[in-house]
Short mmCIF file of C-alpha atoms in Angstrom, two decimals:
data_model
loop_
_atom_site.label_atom_id
_atom_site.label_comp_id
_atom_site.label_asym_id
_atom_site.label_seq_id
_atom_site.Cartn_x
_atom_site.Cartn_y
_atom_site.Cartn_z
CA UNK R 15 0.00 0.00 0.00
CA UNK R 16 1.28 3.41 -0.94
CA UNK R 17 0.83 6.60 1.04
CA UNK R 18 -1.39 7.87 -1.79
CA UNK R 19 -3.67 4.82 -1.46
CA UNK R 20 -3.73 5.36 2.31
CA UNK R 21 -4.80 8.98 1.80
CA UNK R 22 -7.46 7.87 -0.68
CA UNK R 23 -9.02 5.40 1.78
CA UNK R 24 -8.70 7.45 4.96
CA UNK R 25 -8.61 11.07 3.86
CA UNK R 26 -5.51 11.58 6.02
CA UNK R 27 -2.22 12.64 4.47
CA UNK R 28 1.07 11.19 5.70
CA UNK R 29 4.65 12.34 5.35
CA UNK R 30 6.73 9.30 6.26
CA UNK R 31 9.88 8.39 4.37
CA UNK R 32 9.38 5.50 1.95
CA UNK R 33 11.46 3.20 4.18
CA UNK R 34 9.48 4.06 7.31
CA UNK R 35 6.17 3.74 5.46
CA UNK R 36 7.09 0.26 4.19
CA UNK R 37 7.94 -0.79 7.76
CA UNK R 38 4.57 0.50 9.00
CA UNK R 39 2.66 -1.27 6.22
CA UNK R 40 4.60 -4.51 6.71
CA UNK R 41 3.98 -4.61 10.46
CA UNK R 42 0.33 -3.61 10.10
CA UNK R 43 -0.23 -6.20 7.36
CA UNK R 44 1.20 -8.97 9.51
CA UNK R 45 -0.89 -7.93 12.54
CA UNK R 46 -4.09 -7.56 10.50
CA UNK R 47 -3.56 -10.93 8.81
CA UNK R 48 -3.11 -12.50 12.24
CA UNK R 49 -6.31 -10.88 13.52
CA UNK R 50 -8.14 -12.26 10.46
CA UNK R 51 -6.64 -15.76 11.05
CA UNK R 52 -4.64 -15.62 7.83
CA UNK R 53 -0.97 -16.37 7.34
CA UNK R 54 -0.68 -13.28 5.12
CA UNK R 55 -2.96 -10.82 3.36
CA UNK R 56 -3.87 -11.71 -0.23
CA UNK R 57 -1.75 -10.34 -3.06
CA UNK R 58 -3.09 -8.57 -5.05
CA UNK R 59 -5.19 -7.11 -2.27
CA UNK R 60 -8.93 -6.72 -2.94
CA UNK R 61 -10.28 -3.20 -2.41
CA UNK R 62 -12.15 -4.10 0.77
CA UNK R 63 -9.04 -5.59 2.39
CA UNK R 64 -6.97 -2.60 1.26
CA UNK R 65 -9.52 -0.25 2.85
CA UNK R 66 -9.47 -2.32 6.04
CA UNK R 67 -5.67 -2.19 6.13
CA UNK R 68 -5.65 1.58 5.58
CA UNK R 69 -8.10 2.13 8.42
CA UNK R 70 -6.17 -0.29 10.64
CA UNK R 71 -3.00 1.73 10.03
CA UNK R 72 -4.90 4.96 10.70
CA UNK R 73 -6.10 3.59 14.02
CA UNK R 74 -2.62 2.49 15.04
CA UNK R 75 -1.02 5.79 13.98
CA UNK R 76 -3.63 7.88 15.77
CA UNK R 77 -3.22 5.90 18.99
CA UNK R 78 0.57 5.78 19.08
CA UNK R 79 1.96 8.07 21.75
CA UNK R 80 -1.51 8.93 23.06
CA UNK R 81 -1.48 7.95 26.71
CA UNK R 82 -4.10 10.47 27.76
CA UNK R 83 -6.88 7.88 27.62
CA UNK R 84 -5.09 5.13 29.57
CA UNK R 85 -6.81 4.53 32.86
CA UNK R 86 -5.96 2.32 35.80
CA UNK R 87 -8.44 0.62 38.06
CA UNK R 88 -7.41 -0.98 41.31
CA UNK R 89 -9.74 -3.28 43.26
CA UNK R 90 -8.30 -5.14 46.23
CA UNK R 91 -5.26 -7.03 44.91
CA UNK R 92 -6.12 -6.59 41.24
CA UNK R 93 -5.03 -3.77 38.91
CA UNK R 94 -6.02 -3.31 35.30
CA UNK R 95 -4.87 -0.68 32.77
CA UNK R 96 -6.97 0.15 29.76
#
């Protein structure tokens, strides 16, 4: 997936170097394939899978570095962060 295709599907522009963008797409593709119980995403990628990948990347990018919404709950001897 190119940054232009990402912008087409999400409406969000990116400015990563080509090397960094390929790393992001590679990692996101592997994670998404795993979530879909696939060994890898199909190649060539159908439009619906490409849109899903673009939105998956958008979700990961928008959440990276955003710790403002992390909460901790502590009840007796149990703590959970979400």
